[in-house]
Structure formats: structure tokens, C-alpha cells
PDB file of C-alpha atoms in Angstrom:
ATOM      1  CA  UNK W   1       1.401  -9.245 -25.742  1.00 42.00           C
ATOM      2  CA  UNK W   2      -1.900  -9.797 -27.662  1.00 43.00           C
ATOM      3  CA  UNK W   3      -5.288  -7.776 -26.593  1.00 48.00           C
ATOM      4  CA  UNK W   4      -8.716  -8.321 -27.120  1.00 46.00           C
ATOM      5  CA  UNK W   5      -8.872  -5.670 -29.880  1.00 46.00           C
ATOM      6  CA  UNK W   6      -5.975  -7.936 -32.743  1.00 71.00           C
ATOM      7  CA  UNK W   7      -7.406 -10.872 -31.722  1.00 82.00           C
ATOM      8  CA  UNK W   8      -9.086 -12.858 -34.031  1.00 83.00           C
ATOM      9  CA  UNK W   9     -12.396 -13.849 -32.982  1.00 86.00           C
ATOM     10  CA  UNK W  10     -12.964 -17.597 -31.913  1.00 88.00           C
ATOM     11  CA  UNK W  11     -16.098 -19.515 -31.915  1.00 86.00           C
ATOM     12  CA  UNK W  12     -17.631 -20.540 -28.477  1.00 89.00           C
ATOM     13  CA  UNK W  13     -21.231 -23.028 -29.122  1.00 91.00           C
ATOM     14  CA  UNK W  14     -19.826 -24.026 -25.191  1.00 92.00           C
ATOM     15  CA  UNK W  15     -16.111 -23.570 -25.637  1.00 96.00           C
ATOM     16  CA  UNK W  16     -14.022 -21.311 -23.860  1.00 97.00           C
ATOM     17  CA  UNK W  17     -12.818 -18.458 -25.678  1.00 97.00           C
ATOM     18  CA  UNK W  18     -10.583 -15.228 -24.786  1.00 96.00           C
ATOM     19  CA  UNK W  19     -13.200 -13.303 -24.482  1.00 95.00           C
ATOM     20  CA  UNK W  20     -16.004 -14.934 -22.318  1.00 96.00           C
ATOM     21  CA  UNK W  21     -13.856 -16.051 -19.518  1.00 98.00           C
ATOM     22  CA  UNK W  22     -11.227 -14.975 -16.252  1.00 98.00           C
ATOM     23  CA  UNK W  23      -8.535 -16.552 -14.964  1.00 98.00           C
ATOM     24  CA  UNK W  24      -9.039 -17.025 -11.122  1.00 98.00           C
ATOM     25  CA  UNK W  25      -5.551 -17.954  -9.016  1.00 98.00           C
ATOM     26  CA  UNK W  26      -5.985 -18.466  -5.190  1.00 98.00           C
ATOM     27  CA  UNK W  27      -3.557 -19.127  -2.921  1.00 97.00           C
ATOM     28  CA  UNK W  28      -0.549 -19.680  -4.953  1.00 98.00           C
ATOM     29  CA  UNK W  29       1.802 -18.748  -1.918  1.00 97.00           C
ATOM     30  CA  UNK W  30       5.136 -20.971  -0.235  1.00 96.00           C
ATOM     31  CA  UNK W  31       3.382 -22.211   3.094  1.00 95.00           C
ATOM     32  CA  UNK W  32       0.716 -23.876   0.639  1.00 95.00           C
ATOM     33  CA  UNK W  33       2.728 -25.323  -1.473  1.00 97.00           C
ATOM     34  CA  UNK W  34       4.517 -26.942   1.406  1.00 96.00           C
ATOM     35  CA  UNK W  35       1.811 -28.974   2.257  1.00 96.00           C
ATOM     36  CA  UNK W  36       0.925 -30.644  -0.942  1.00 97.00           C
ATOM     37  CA  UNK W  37       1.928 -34.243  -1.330  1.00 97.00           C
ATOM     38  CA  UNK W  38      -0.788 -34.938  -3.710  1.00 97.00           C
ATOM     39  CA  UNK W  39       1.513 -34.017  -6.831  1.00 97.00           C
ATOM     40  CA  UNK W  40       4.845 -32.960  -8.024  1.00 97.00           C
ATOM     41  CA  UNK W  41       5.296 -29.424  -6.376  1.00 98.00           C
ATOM     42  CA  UNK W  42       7.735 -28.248  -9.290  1.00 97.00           C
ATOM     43  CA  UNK W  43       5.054 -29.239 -11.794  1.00 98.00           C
ATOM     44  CA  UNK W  44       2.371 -27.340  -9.999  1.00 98.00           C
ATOM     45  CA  UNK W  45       4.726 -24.316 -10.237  1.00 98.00           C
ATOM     46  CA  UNK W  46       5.030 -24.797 -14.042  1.00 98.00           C
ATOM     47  CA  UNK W  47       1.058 -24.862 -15.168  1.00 98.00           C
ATOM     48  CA  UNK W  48       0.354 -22.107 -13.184  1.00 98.00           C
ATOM     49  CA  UNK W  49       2.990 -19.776 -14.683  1.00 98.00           C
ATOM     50  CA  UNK W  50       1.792 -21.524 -18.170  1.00 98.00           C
ATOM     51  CA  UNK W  51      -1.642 -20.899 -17.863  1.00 98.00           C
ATOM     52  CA  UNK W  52      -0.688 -17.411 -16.337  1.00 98.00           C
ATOM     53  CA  UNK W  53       1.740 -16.617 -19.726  1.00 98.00           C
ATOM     54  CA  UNK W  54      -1.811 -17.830 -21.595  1.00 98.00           C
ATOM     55  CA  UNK W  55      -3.913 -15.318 -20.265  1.00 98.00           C
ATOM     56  CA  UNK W  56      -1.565 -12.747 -21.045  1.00 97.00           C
ATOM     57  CA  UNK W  57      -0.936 -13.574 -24.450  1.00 97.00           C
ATOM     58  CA  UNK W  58      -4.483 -13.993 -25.109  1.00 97.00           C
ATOM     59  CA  UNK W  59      -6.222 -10.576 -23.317  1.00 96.00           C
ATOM     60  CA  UNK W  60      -7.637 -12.678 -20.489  1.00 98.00           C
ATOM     61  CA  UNK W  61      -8.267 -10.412 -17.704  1.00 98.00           C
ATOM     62  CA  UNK W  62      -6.280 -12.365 -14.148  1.00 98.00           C
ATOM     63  CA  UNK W  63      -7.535 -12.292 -10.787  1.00 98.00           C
ATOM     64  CA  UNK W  64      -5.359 -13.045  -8.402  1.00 98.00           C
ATOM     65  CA  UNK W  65      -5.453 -13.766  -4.367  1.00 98.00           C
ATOM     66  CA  UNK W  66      -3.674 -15.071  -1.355  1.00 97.00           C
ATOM     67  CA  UNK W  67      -4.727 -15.337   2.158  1.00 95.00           C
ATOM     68  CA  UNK W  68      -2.784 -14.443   5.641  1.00 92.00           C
ATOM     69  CA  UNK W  69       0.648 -13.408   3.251  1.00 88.00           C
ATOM     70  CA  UNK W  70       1.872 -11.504   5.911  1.00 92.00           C
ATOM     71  CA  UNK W  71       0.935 -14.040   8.882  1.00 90.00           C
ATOM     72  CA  UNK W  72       1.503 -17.429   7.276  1.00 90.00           C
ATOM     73  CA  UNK W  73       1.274 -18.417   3.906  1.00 93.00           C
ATOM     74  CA  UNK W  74       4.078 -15.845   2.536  1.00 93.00           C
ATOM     75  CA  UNK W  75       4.090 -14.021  -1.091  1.00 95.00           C
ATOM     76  CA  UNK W  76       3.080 -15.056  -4.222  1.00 97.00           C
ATOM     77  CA  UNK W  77       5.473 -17.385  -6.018  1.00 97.00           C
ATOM     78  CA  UNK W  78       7.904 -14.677  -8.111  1.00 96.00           C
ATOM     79  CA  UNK W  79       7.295 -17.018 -10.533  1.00 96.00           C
ATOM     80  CA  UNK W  80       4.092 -16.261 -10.842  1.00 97.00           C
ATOM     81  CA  UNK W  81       4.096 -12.653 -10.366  1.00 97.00           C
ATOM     82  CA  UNK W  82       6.701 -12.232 -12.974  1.00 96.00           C
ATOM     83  CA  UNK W  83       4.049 -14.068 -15.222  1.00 97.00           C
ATOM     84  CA  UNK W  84       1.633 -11.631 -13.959  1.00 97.00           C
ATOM     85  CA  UNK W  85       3.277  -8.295 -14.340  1.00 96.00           C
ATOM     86  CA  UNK W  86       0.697  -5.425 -13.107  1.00 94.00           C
ATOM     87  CA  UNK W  87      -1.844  -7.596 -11.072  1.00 96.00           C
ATOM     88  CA  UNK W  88      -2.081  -7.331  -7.774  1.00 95.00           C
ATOM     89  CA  UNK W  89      -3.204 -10.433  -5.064  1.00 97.00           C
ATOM     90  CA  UNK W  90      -6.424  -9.517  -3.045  1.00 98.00           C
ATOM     91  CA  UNK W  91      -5.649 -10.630   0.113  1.00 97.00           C
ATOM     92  CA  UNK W  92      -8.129 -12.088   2.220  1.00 96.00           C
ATOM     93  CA  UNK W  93      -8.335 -13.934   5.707  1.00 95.00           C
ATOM     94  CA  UNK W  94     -11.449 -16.274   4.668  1.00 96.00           C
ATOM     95  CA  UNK W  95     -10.338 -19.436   3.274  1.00 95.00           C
ATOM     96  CA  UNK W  96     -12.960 -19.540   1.041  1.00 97.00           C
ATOM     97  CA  UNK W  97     -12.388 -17.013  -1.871  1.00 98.00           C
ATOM     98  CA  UNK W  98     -16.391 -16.565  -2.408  1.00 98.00           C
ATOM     99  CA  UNK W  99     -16.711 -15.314   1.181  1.00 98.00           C
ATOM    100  CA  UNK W 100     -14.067 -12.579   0.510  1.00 98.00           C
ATOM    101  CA  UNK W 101     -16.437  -9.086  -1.216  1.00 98.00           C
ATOM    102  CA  UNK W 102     -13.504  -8.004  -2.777  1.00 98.00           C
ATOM    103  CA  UNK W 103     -12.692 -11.359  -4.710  1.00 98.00           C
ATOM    104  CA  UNK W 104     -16.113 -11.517  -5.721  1.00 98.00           C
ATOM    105  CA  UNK W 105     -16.063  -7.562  -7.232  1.00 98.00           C
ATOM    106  CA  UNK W 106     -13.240  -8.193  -8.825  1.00 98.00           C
ATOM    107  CA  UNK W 107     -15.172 -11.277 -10.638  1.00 98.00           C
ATOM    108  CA  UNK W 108     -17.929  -9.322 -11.234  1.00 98.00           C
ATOM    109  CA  UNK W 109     -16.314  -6.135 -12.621  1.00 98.00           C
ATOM    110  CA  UNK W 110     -14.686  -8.345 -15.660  1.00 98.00           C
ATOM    111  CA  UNK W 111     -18.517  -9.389 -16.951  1.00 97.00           C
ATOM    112  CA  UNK W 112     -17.418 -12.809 -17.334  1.00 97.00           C
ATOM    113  CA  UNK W 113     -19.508 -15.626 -16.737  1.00 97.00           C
ATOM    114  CA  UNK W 114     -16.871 -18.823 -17.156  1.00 98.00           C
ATOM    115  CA  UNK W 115     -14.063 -18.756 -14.493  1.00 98.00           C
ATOM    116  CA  UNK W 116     -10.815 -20.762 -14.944  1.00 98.00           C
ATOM    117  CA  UNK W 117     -10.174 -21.416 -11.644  1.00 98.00           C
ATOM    118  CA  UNK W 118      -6.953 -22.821 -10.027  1.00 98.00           C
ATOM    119  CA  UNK W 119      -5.663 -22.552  -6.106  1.00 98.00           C
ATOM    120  CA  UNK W 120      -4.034 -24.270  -3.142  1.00 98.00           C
ATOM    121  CA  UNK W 121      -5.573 -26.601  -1.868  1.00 97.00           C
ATOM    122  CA  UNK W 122      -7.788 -28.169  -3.815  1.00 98.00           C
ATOM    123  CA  UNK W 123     -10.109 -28.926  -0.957  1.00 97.00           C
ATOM    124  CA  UNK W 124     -11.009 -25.949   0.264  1.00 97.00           C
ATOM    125  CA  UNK W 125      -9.320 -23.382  -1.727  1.00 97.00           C
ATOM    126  CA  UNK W 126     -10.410 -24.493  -4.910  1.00 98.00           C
ATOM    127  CA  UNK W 127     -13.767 -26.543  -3.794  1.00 98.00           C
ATOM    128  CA  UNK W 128     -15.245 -23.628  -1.611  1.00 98.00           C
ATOM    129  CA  UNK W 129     -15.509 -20.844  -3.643  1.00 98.00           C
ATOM    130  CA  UNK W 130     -16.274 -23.129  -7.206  1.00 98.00           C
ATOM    131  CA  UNK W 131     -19.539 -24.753  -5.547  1.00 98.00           C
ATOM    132  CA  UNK W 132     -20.593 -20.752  -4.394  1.00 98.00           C
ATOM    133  CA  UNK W 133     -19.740 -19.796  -7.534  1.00 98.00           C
ATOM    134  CA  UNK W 134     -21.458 -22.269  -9.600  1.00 98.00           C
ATOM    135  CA  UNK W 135     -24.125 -21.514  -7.106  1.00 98.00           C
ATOM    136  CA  UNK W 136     -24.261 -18.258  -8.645  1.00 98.00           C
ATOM    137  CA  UNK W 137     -24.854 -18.589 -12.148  1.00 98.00           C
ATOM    138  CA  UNK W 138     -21.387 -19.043 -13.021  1.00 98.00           C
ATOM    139  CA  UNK W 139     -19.593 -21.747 -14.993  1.00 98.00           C
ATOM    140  CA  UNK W 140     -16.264 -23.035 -13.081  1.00 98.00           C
ATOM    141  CA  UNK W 141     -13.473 -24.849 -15.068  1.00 98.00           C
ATOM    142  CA  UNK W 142     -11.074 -26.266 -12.906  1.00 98.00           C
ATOM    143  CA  UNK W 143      -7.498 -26.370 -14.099  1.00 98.00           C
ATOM    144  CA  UNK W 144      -6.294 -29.501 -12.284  1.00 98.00           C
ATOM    145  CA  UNK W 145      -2.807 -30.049 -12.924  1.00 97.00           C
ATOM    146  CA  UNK W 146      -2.722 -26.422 -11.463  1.00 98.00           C
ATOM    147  CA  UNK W 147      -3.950 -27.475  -7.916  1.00 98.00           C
ATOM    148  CA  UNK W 148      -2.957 -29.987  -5.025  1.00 98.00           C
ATOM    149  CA  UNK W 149      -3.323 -31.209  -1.894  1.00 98.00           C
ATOM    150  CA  UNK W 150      -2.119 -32.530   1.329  1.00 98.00           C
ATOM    151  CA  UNK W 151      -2.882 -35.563   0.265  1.00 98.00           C
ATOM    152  CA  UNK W 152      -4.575 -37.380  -3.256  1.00 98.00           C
ATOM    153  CA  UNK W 153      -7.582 -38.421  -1.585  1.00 98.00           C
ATOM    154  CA  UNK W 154      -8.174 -35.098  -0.148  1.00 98.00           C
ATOM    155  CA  UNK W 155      -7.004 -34.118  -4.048  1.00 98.00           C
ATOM    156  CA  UNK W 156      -9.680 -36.495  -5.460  1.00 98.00           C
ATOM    157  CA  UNK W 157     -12.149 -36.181  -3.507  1.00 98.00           C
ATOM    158  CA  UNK W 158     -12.284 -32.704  -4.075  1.00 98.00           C
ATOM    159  CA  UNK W 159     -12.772 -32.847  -7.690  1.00 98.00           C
ATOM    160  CA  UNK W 160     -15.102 -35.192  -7.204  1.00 98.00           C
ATOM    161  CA  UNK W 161     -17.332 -33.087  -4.928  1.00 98.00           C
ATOM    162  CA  UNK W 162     -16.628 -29.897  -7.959  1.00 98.00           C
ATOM    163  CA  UNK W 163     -17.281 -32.377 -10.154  1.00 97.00           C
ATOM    164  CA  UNK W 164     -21.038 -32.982  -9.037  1.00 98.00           C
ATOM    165  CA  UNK W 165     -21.373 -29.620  -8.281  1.00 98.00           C
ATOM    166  CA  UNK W 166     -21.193 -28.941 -11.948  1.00 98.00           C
ATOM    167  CA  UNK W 167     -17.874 -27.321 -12.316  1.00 98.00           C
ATOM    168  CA  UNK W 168     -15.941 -28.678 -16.015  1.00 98.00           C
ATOM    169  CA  UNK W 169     -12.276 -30.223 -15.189  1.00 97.00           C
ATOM    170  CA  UNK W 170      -9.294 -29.092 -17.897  1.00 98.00           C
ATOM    171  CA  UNK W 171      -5.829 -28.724 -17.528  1.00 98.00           C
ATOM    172  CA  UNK W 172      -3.247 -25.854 -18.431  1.00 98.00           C
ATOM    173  CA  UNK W 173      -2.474 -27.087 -21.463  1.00 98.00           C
ATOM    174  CA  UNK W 174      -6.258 -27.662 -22.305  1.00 98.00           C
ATOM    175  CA  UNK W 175      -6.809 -24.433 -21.602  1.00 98.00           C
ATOM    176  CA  UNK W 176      -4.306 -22.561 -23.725  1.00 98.00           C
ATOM    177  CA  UNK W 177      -5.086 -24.780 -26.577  1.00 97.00           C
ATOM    178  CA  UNK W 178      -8.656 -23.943 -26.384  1.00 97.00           C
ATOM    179  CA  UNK W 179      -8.323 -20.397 -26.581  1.00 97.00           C
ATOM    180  CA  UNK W 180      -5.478 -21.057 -29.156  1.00 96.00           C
ATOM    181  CA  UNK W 181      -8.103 -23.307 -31.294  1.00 95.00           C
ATOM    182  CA  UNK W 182      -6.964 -22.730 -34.921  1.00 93.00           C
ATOM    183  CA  UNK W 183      -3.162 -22.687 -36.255  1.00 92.00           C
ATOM    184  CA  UNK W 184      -4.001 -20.406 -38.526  1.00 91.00           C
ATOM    185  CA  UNK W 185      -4.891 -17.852 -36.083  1.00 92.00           C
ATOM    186  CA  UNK W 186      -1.216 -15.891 -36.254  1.00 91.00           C
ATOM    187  CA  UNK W 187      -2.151 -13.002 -33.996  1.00 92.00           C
ATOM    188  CA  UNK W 188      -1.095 -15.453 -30.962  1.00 95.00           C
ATOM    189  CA  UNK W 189       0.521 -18.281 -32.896  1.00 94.00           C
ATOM    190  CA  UNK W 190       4.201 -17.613 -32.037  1.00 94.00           C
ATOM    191  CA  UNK W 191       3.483 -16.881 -28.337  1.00 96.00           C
ATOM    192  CA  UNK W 192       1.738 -19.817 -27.990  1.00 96.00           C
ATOM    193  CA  UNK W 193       4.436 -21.816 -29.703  1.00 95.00           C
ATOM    194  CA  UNK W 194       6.920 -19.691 -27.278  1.00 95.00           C
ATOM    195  CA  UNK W 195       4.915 -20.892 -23.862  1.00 97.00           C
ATOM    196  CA  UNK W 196       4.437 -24.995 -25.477  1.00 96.00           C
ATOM    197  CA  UNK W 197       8.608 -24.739 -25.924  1.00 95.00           C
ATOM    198  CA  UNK W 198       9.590 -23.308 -22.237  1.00 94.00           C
ATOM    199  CA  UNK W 199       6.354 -25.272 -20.244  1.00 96.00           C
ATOM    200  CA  UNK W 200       5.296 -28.663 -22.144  1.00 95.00           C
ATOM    201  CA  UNK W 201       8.025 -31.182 -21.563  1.00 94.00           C
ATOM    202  CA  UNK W 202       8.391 -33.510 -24.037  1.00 95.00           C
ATOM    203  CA  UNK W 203       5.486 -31.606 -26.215  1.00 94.00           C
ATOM    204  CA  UNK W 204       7.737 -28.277 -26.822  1.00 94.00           C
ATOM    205  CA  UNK W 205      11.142 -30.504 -27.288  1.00 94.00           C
ATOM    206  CA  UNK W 206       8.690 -32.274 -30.292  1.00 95.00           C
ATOM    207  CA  UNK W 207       7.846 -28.435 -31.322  1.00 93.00           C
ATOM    208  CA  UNK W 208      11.562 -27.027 -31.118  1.00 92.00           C
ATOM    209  CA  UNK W 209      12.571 -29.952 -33.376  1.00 92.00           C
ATOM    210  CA  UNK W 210      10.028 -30.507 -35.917  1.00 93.00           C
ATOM    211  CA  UNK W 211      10.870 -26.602 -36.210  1.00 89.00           C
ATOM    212  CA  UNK W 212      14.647 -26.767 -36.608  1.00 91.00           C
ATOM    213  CA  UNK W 213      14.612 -30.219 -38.136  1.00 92.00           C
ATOM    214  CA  UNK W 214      11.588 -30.713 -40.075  1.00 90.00           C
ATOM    215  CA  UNK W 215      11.333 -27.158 -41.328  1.00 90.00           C
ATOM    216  CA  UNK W 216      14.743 -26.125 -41.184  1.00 90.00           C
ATOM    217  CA  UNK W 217      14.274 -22.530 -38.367  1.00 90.00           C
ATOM    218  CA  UNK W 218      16.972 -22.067 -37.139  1.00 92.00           C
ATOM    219  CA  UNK W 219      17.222 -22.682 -33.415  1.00 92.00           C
ATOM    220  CA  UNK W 220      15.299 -21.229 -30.394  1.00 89.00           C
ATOM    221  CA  UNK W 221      18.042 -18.737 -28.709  1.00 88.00           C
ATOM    222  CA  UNK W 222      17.127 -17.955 -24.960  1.00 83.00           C
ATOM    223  CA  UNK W 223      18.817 -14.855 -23.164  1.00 84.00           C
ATOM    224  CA  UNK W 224      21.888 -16.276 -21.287  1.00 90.00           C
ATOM    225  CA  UNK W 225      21.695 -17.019 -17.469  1.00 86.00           C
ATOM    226  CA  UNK W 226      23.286 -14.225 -15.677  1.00 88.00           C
ATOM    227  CA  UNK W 227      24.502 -15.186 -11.993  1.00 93.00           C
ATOM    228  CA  UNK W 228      22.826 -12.541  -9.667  1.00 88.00           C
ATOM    229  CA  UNK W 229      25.155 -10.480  -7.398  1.00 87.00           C
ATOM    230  CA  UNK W 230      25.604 -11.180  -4.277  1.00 89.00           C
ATOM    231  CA  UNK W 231      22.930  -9.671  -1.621  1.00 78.00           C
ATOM    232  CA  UNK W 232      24.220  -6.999   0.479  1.00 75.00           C
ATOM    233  CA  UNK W 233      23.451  -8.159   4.294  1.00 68.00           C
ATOM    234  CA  UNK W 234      24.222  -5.914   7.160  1.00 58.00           C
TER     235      UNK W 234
END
């Protein structure tokens, strides 16, 4: 994985860059993905564990946090965590992220001013603690193919409400190419080609072939599937 010290630097003049923002995740647990019927649960999954492969390649420092694990909403996707490997949730009873001291210090301690922001759902989870934050003096990107909601009005009028609140709407994909910005930036080049080719659909099939096709590589190998052995139950 890349770090902030190999990393080439990239130009902001507004944009996001590896260095001037955090990655917030909230609520990425079972019992709230259950009740999204806004958008395709599976693809919800998918740009979270993208954008969470992102910040790692690029030196983005992560928070993460769930609420009631233990009492209702479960674990963080494995997914996710496996994404993720060293961060720990900050669990919280508040729905509202921005009410939670701990959240917030972990915020803080970063020195970042821009958060990427994603979380389930969009209405509360996501809505609540962007307005506070934004309220705050900081900037709030919403990653919105990352969220979702019982329903797409609650979805939509969610964003809306972020939206005239102040917060900037992007996407996973947005966000990786952002801090990506220049091809000819190698130090992350290859990783980013690696997440485009496992997470973007019909954009990473175009990638694998121009590579293999076009340019003659020779093909992407994964490491086989191996079956997992049956768990012991007594």
C-alpha cells in the first residue's frame, strides 16, 4: 500500500486530494442494510469496499463507526473490514455520528478539514452528522452511490436537504479518480488500475481488455477460490 510520504503530490485549488481529506463510514452494519430499498444492496456493498481499497492505496486516514452492533444492527460487513485491515468501528448509541465525542475526536485528531462521508441511512445517518459538520467549519462530500435508504424519497430527499446545507455530492468512483488525477502519477497507478478491474463493472472489463488486447499484457490472474472447511458446530 501507498503512504503519504511516496506519494506524489497533487494539486487541490478546491479539489480533493490524499492529503487534505478523511474517509468517514457510518453504519455500514447487516440490520441497515436490510432496510434499504432505495438501491441495489449488492452495489452499495461494492463502493464502499471500493472507496475503502482507495483510501488505503492512497494514505487516507479511515474512520469508521457503527451503532447498537451488539443490540441490533450486527458487525461491520467483513467485506468491509477486510478492506479496512487495522481500523477499528467507534461504536456509538446516538444515531447521529456528530453527537457521538468520540467520532468527532477521531475527526479532529486527523487535521482534516474535507470529510468523505458515506453511511446507512442516508437520512439520518448520513444527513445528521454532515449538516453538524458543515456547521462546523468543515467541508462534507457525500459519496452517494455509497448510501441508501428505506425508501428513494427518503434517499432523495436527504441529499437534497445535504445538498442545501452545503455538503458537495460525488460518488466512489469520483472519488478515487480525484485523488488518482494524473496517469502519470505511477506511485498508485497499478492499484488503482487493480480496484477499477475488481469494482467498476463494465469500466474495469474495458481496462482488463484494452490491457490484454490493445497492449498485448498478458492477462489479470486472481488467486483461485478455495472452498472453506466446514465449521465445526457442537
Amino acid at each position: 500500500m501507498s503512504n503519504l510520504t511516496t506519494l506524489a503530490k497533487r494539486s487541490e485549488k478546491g479539489l480533493l486530494t490524499p492529503d487534505n481529506c478523511v474517509l468517514a463510514m457510518i453504519d455500514l452494519q447487516p440490520q441497515m442494510l436490510f432496510g434499504v430499498s432505495s438501491h441495489d444492496r449488492q452495489t452499495i456493498i461494492n463502493n464502499n469496499v471500493l472507496l475503502a481499497k482507495a483510501a488505503q492505496v492512497f494514505g487516507v486516514p479511515v474512520v469508521l463507526s457503527t451503532v447498537e452492533s451488539k443490540a441490533f444492527s450486527g458487525n461491520t460487513w467483513p467485506q468491509l473490514l477486510a478492506a479496512l485491515p487495522g481500523v477499528e468501528p467507534i461504536e456509538r448509541s446516538s444515531m447521529n455520528s456528530w453527537d457521538d465525542a468520540n467520532f468527532v475526536a477521531a475527526i479532529e485528531k486527523t487535521g482534516r478539514k474535507k470529510i468523505v462521508l458515506t453511511g446507512l441511512w442516508t437520512e439520518t445517518c448520513v444527513a445528521l452528522p454532515t449538516i453538524q459538520a458543515i456547521h462546523d467549519g468543515y467541508e462534507v462530500y457525500v459519496a452517494e452511490d455509497c448510501c441508501g435508504d428505506v425508501s428513494l424519497l427518503a434517499h432523495d430527499n436527504a441529499m437534497k436537504r445535504v445538498y442545501q446545507a452545503g455538503a458537495k455530492p460525488v460518488t466512489a468512483l469520483s472519488t478515487l479518480l480525484e485523488w488518482q488525477r494524473d496517469w502519470a502519477q505511477r506511485d498508485t497507478y497499478d492499484a488503482v488500475m487493480d480496484i477499477v478491474k475488481t469494482h467498476s463493472g463494465a469500466y474495469g472489463a474495458g481496462v482488463e481488455y484494452a490491457y490484454t488486447m490493445v497492449h498485448g499484457a498478458p492477462p489479470t490472474v486472481l488467486a483461485p477460490y478455495r472452498v472453506p472447511a466446514p465449521a465445526a458446530h457442537g
